């Protein structure tokens, strides 16, 4: 949520949760033991999940494991178009941050990002906050520090673009 005394509030959505598994079951995907792995890739984003489910049904006879074994992930034209639209709205600094995060093998802290590139701290801070608000990256707490990474499907998109 935004600041307590602000006139405007925002809410960070956390994906579909359990409803994502119901969506997969309704769409006829049988490998229930793979549902969590698939949901993790799409971060429970209902729009992305529906697109990936269509790919799995049409190209892999509904076998989630065959899709998950692909490297790199297969991104459909519909998904790429949506991601292009989201990325086109990003500033140049946000795009630089995207590329930096996508090229790290694991999540990375703000201190490490600042130490390994030329982006000013204020621009880095603003860019990361904007990408978080747009739900293009995520953060976690790791070893008493906050670390950032793009969502797996967004990371794959960025890596395929560069």
PDB file of C-alpha atoms in Angstrom:
ATOM      1  CA  UNK A   1       0.000   0.000   0.000  1.00  0.00           C
ATOM      2  CA  UNK A   2       1.027   3.618  -0.450  1.00  0.00           C
ATOM      3  CA  UNK A   3       1.772   6.074   2.314  1.00  0.00           C
ATOM      4  CA  UNK A   4      -0.818   6.166   5.084  1.00  0.00           C
ATOM      5  CA  UNK A   5      -1.818   9.835   4.687  1.00  0.00           C
ATOM      6  CA  UNK A   6      -1.848   9.853   0.902  1.00  0.00           C
ATOM      7  CA  UNK A   7      -5.066  10.559  -0.972  1.00  0.00           C
ATOM      8  CA  UNK A   8      -4.197   7.837  -3.453  1.00  0.00           C
ATOM      9  CA  UNK A   9      -3.613   4.225  -2.544  1.00  0.00           C
ATOM     10  CA  UNK A  10      -2.254   1.342  -4.518  1.00  0.00           C
ATOM     11  CA  UNK A  11      -2.438  -2.372  -3.888  1.00  0.00           C
ATOM     12  CA  UNK A  12       0.232  -4.822  -5.005  1.00  0.00           C
ATOM     13  CA  UNK A  13      -1.550  -7.908  -6.346  1.00  0.00           C
ATOM     14  CA  UNK A  14       0.079 -11.260  -5.704  1.00  0.00           C
ATOM     15  CA  UNK A  15      -1.283 -13.365  -8.568  1.00  0.00           C
ATOM     16  CA  UNK A  16      -4.134 -15.829  -8.471  1.00  0.00           C
ATOM     17  CA  UNK A  17      -2.940 -17.987  -5.589  1.00  0.00           C
ATOM     18  CA  UNK A  18      -4.999 -21.194  -5.304  1.00  0.00           C
ATOM     19  CA  UNK A  19      -7.270 -20.022  -8.112  1.00  0.00           C
ATOM     20  CA  UNK A  20      -4.355 -20.524 -10.522  1.00  0.00           C
ATOM     21  CA  UNK A  21      -4.435 -24.271  -9.845  1.00  0.00           C
ATOM     22  CA  UNK A  22      -8.193 -24.285 -10.430  1.00  0.00           C
ATOM     23  CA  UNK A  23      -7.661 -22.478 -13.727  1.00  0.00           C
ATOM     24  CA  UNK A  24      -5.150 -25.127 -14.841  1.00  0.00           C
ATOM     25  CA  UNK A  25      -7.482 -27.958 -13.846  1.00  0.00           C
ATOM     26  CA  UNK A  26     -10.434 -26.307 -15.652  1.00  0.00           C
ATOM     27  CA  UNK A  27      -8.307 -26.020 -18.797  1.00  0.00           C
ATOM     28  CA  UNK A  28      -7.683 -29.770 -18.743  1.00  0.00           C
ATOM     29  CA  UNK A  29      -4.024 -29.912 -17.766  1.00  0.00           C
ATOM     30  CA  UNK A  30      -3.579 -33.257 -16.055  1.00  0.00           C
ATOM     31  CA  UNK A  31      -0.117 -33.154 -14.479  1.00  0.00           C
ATOM     32  CA  UNK A  32      -1.278 -31.672 -11.182  1.00  0.00           C
ATOM     33  CA  UNK A  33       2.151 -32.259  -9.622  1.00  0.00           C
ATOM     34  CA  UNK A  34       3.582 -29.740 -12.129  1.00  0.00           C
ATOM     35  CA  UNK A  35       1.021 -26.989 -11.495  1.00  0.00           C
ATOM     36  CA  UNK A  36       3.185 -25.165  -8.937  1.00  0.00           C
ATOM     37  CA  UNK A  37       6.206 -25.156 -11.262  1.00  0.00           C
ATOM     38  CA  UNK A  38       4.123 -23.655 -14.063  1.00  0.00           C
ATOM     39  CA  UNK A  39       2.496 -21.094 -11.777  1.00  0.00           C
ATOM     40  CA  UNK A  40       5.928 -20.035 -10.485  1.00  0.00           C
ATOM     41  CA  UNK A  41       7.079 -19.212 -14.024  1.00  0.00           C
ATOM     42  CA  UNK A  42       4.026 -17.049 -14.724  1.00  0.00           C
ATOM     43  CA  UNK A  43       3.818 -15.705 -11.160  1.00  0.00           C
ATOM     44  CA  UNK A  44       0.101 -16.472 -11.122  1.00  0.00           C
ATOM     45  CA  UNK A  45      -0.572 -13.757 -13.713  1.00  0.00           C
ATOM     46  CA  UNK A  46      -3.950 -14.870 -15.128  1.00  0.00           C
ATOM     47  CA  UNK A  47      -3.387 -13.392 -18.564  1.00  0.00           C
ATOM     48  CA  UNK A  48       0.050 -14.953 -18.993  1.00  0.00           C
ATOM     49  CA  UNK A  49      -1.126 -18.244 -17.536  1.00  0.00           C
ATOM     50  CA  UNK A  50      -4.000 -18.539 -20.030  1.00  0.00           C
ATOM     51  CA  UNK A  51      -1.620 -17.926 -22.929  1.00  0.00           C
ATOM     52  CA  UNK A  52       0.879 -20.526 -21.691  1.00  0.00           C
ATOM     53  CA  UNK A  53      -1.914 -23.054 -21.076  1.00  0.00           C
ATOM     54  CA  UNK A  54      -2.967 -22.650 -24.722  1.00  0.00           C
ATOM     55  CA  UNK A  55       0.618 -23.321 -25.859  1.00  0.00           C
ATOM     56  CA  UNK A  56       0.821 -26.421 -23.662  1.00  0.00           C
ATOM     57  CA  UNK A  57      -2.496 -27.783 -24.899  1.00  0.00           C
ATOM     58  CA  UNK A  58      -1.904 -27.064 -28.587  1.00  0.00           C
ATOM     59  CA  UNK A  59       1.776 -28.003 -28.880  1.00  0.00           C
ATOM     60  CA  UNK A  60       2.378 -30.514 -26.077  1.00  0.00           C
ATOM     61  CA  UNK A  61      -0.968 -32.336 -25.723  1.00  0.00           C
ATOM     62  CA  UNK A  62      -1.461 -30.751 -22.301  1.00  0.00           C
ATOM     63  CA  UNK A  63       1.824 -32.095 -20.878  1.00  0.00           C
ATOM     64  CA  UNK A  64       3.199 -29.400 -18.595  1.00  0.00           C
ATOM     65  CA  UNK A  65       6.468 -31.281 -18.078  1.00  0.00           C
ATOM     66  CA  UNK A  66       7.297 -31.120 -21.806  1.00  0.00           C
ATOM     67  CA  UNK A  67       6.805 -27.344 -21.782  1.00  0.00           C
ATOM     68  CA  UNK A  68       8.848 -26.927 -18.594  1.00  0.00           C
ATOM     69  CA  UNK A  69      11.725 -28.940 -20.072  1.00  0.00           C
ATOM     70  CA  UNK A  70      12.179 -26.387 -22.849  1.00  0.00           C
ATOM     71  CA  UNK A  71      15.136 -24.098 -22.566  1.00  0.00           C
ATOM     72  CA  UNK A  72      14.602 -21.319 -23.387  1.00  0.00           C
ATOM     73  CA  UNK A  73      10.926 -21.160 -22.567  1.00  0.00           C
ATOM     74  CA  UNK A  74       8.607 -20.975 -25.525  1.00  0.00           C
ATOM     75  CA  UNK A  75       6.924 -17.563 -25.536  1.00  0.00           C
ATOM     76  CA  UNK A  76       3.891 -17.183 -27.760  1.00  0.00           C
ATOM     77  CA  UNK A  77       3.319 -14.273 -30.078  1.00  0.00           C
ATOM     78  CA  UNK A  78       0.427 -13.055 -27.861  1.00  0.00           C
ATOM     79  CA  UNK A  79       2.598 -13.039 -24.774  1.00  0.00           C
ATOM     80  CA  UNK A  80       5.475 -11.308 -26.566  1.00  0.00           C
ATOM     81  CA  UNK A  81       3.111  -8.582 -27.816  1.00  0.00           C
ATOM     82  CA  UNK A  82       1.865  -7.941 -24.268  1.00  0.00           C
ATOM     83  CA  UNK A  83       5.392  -7.794 -22.907  1.00  0.00           C
ATOM     84  CA  UNK A  84       6.540  -5.503 -25.736  1.00  0.00           C
ATOM     85  CA  UNK A  85       3.697  -3.102 -24.872  1.00  0.00           C
ATOM     86  CA  UNK A  86       4.647  -3.137 -21.190  1.00  0.00           C
ATOM     87  CA  UNK A  87       8.337  -2.656 -21.925  1.00  0.00           C
ATOM     88  CA  UNK A  88       7.696   0.123 -24.448  1.00  0.00           C
ATOM     89  CA  UNK A  89       6.177   2.157 -21.618  1.00  0.00           C
ATOM     90  CA  UNK A  90       9.372   1.790 -19.591  1.00  0.00           C
ATOM     91  CA  UNK A  91      11.945   4.566 -19.449  1.00  0.00           C
ATOM     92  CA  UNK A  92      15.475   4.034 -20.761  1.00  0.00           C
ATOM     93  CA  UNK A  93      16.727   3.590 -17.190  1.00  0.00           C
ATOM     94  CA  UNK A  94      14.049   0.991 -16.468  1.00  0.00           C
ATOM     95  CA  UNK A  95      15.070  -0.887 -19.622  1.00  0.00           C
ATOM     96  CA  UNK A  96      18.722  -0.797 -18.502  1.00  0.00           C
ATOM     97  CA  UNK A  97      17.730  -2.170 -15.101  1.00  0.00           C
ATOM     98  CA  UNK A  98      15.680  -4.886 -16.794  1.00  0.00           C
ATOM     99  CA  UNK A  99      18.673  -5.996 -18.829  1.00  0.00           C
ATOM    100  CA  UNK A 100      20.952  -5.904 -15.786  1.00  0.00           C
ATOM    101  CA  UNK A 101      18.579  -8.033 -13.715  1.00  0.00           C
ATOM    102  CA  UNK A 102      17.938 -10.472 -16.572  1.00  0.00           C
ATOM    103  CA  UNK A 103      21.654 -11.117 -16.969  1.00  0.00           C
ATOM    104  CA  UNK A 104      22.235 -12.045 -13.319  1.00  0.00           C
ATOM    105  CA  UNK A 105      21.843 -15.790 -12.743  1.00  0.00           C
ATOM    106  CA  UNK A 106      20.088 -15.179  -9.410  1.00  0.00           C
ATOM    107  CA  UNK A 107      18.364 -12.340  -7.623  1.00  0.00           C
ATOM    108  CA  UNK A 108      20.537  -9.336  -6.790  1.00  0.00           C
ATOM    109  CA  UNK A 109      20.610  -6.630  -4.117  1.00  0.00           C
ATOM    110  CA  UNK A 110      20.429  -2.889  -4.690  1.00  0.00           C
ATOM    111  CA  UNK A 111      23.970  -2.497  -3.326  1.00  0.00           C
ATOM    112  CA  UNK A 112      25.353  -4.969  -5.860  1.00  0.00           C
ATOM    113  CA  UNK A 113      23.441  -3.346  -8.719  1.00  0.00           C
ATOM    114  CA  UNK A 114      24.821   0.046  -7.777  1.00  0.00           C
ATOM    115  CA  UNK A 115      28.364  -1.289  -7.434  1.00  0.00           C
ATOM    116  CA  UNK A 116      28.422  -3.016 -10.807  1.00  0.00           C
ATOM    117  CA  UNK A 117      27.095  -0.376 -13.198  1.00  0.00           C
ATOM    118  CA  UNK A 118      26.962   3.343 -13.927  1.00  0.00           C
ATOM    119  CA  UNK A 119      23.294   4.100 -13.162  1.00  0.00           C
ATOM    120  CA  UNK A 120      22.993   6.819 -10.481  1.00  0.00           C
ATOM    121  CA  UNK A 121      21.482   5.653  -7.176  1.00  0.00           C
ATOM    122  CA  UNK A 122      18.417   7.902  -7.460  1.00  0.00           C
ATOM    123  CA  UNK A 123      17.660   6.649 -10.986  1.00  0.00           C
ATOM    124  CA  UNK A 124      18.205   3.048  -9.884  1.00  0.00           C
ATOM    125  CA  UNK A 125      15.847   3.494  -6.948  1.00  0.00           C
ATOM    126  CA  UNK A 126      13.148   5.152  -9.063  1.00  0.00           C
ATOM    127  CA  UNK A 127      13.513   2.555 -11.815  1.00  0.00           C
ATOM    128  CA  UNK A 128      13.262  -0.426  -9.498  1.00  0.00           C
ATOM    129  CA  UNK A 129      10.236   1.029  -7.731  1.00  0.00           C
ATOM    130  CA  UNK A 130       8.531   1.628 -11.076  1.00  0.00           C
ATOM    131  CA  UNK A 131       9.266  -1.913 -12.298  1.00  0.00           C
ATOM    132  CA  UNK A 132       7.887  -3.303  -9.039  1.00  0.00           C
ATOM    133  CA  UNK A 133       4.695  -1.248  -9.431  1.00  0.00           C
ATOM    134  CA  UNK A 134       4.318  -2.505 -12.994  1.00  0.00           C
ATOM    135  CA  UNK A 135       4.714  -6.091 -11.697  1.00  0.00           C
ATOM    136  CA  UNK A 136       7.619  -6.791 -14.044  1.00  0.00           C
ATOM    137  CA  UNK A 137      10.113  -7.645 -11.306  1.00  0.00           C
ATOM    138  CA  UNK A 138       9.798  -9.119  -7.854  1.00  0.00           C
ATOM    139  CA  UNK A 139      11.663  -8.739  -4.588  1.00  0.00           C
ATOM    140  CA  UNK A 140      12.428 -11.113  -1.752  1.00  0.00           C
ATOM    141  CA  UNK A 141      14.307 -10.977   1.501  1.00  0.00           C
ATOM    142  CA  UNK A 142      17.510 -12.991   1.413  1.00  0.00           C
ATOM    143  CA  UNK A 143      20.219 -12.979   4.091  1.00  0.00           C
ATOM    144  CA  UNK A 144      18.781  -9.842   5.704  1.00  0.00           C
ATOM    145  CA  UNK A 145      18.729  -7.830   2.489  1.00  0.00           C
ATOM    146  CA  UNK A 146      16.196  -7.199  -0.231  1.00  0.00           C
ATOM    147  CA  UNK A 147      17.023  -8.767  -3.593  1.00  0.00           C
ATOM    148  CA  UNK A 148      15.387  -8.227  -6.976  1.00  0.00           C
ATOM    149  CA  UNK A 149      14.819 -10.301 -10.078  1.00  0.00           C
ATOM    150  CA  UNK A 150      12.543 -10.217 -13.096  1.00  0.00           C
ATOM    151  CA  UNK A 151       9.712 -12.729 -13.175  1.00  0.00           C
ATOM    152  CA  UNK A 152      10.913 -15.857 -15.036  1.00  0.00           C
ATOM    153  CA  UNK A 153       8.755 -15.272 -18.099  1.00  0.00           C
ATOM    154  CA  UNK A 154       9.814 -11.609 -18.268  1.00  0.00           C
ATOM    155  CA  UNK A 155      13.469 -12.606 -17.860  1.00  0.00           C
ATOM    156  CA  UNK A 156      13.186 -15.015 -20.784  1.00  0.00           C
ATOM    157  CA  UNK A 157      11.573 -12.298 -22.891  1.00  0.00           C
ATOM    158  CA  UNK A 158      14.370  -9.836 -22.097  1.00  0.00           C
ATOM    159  CA  UNK A 159      17.085 -12.406 -22.795  1.00  0.00           C
ATOM    160  CA  UNK A 160      15.503 -13.319 -26.131  1.00  0.00           C
ATOM    161  CA  UNK A 161      15.343  -9.634 -27.116  1.00  0.00           C
ATOM    162  CA  UNK A 162      19.038  -8.917 -26.435  1.00  0.00           C
TER     163      UNK A 162
END
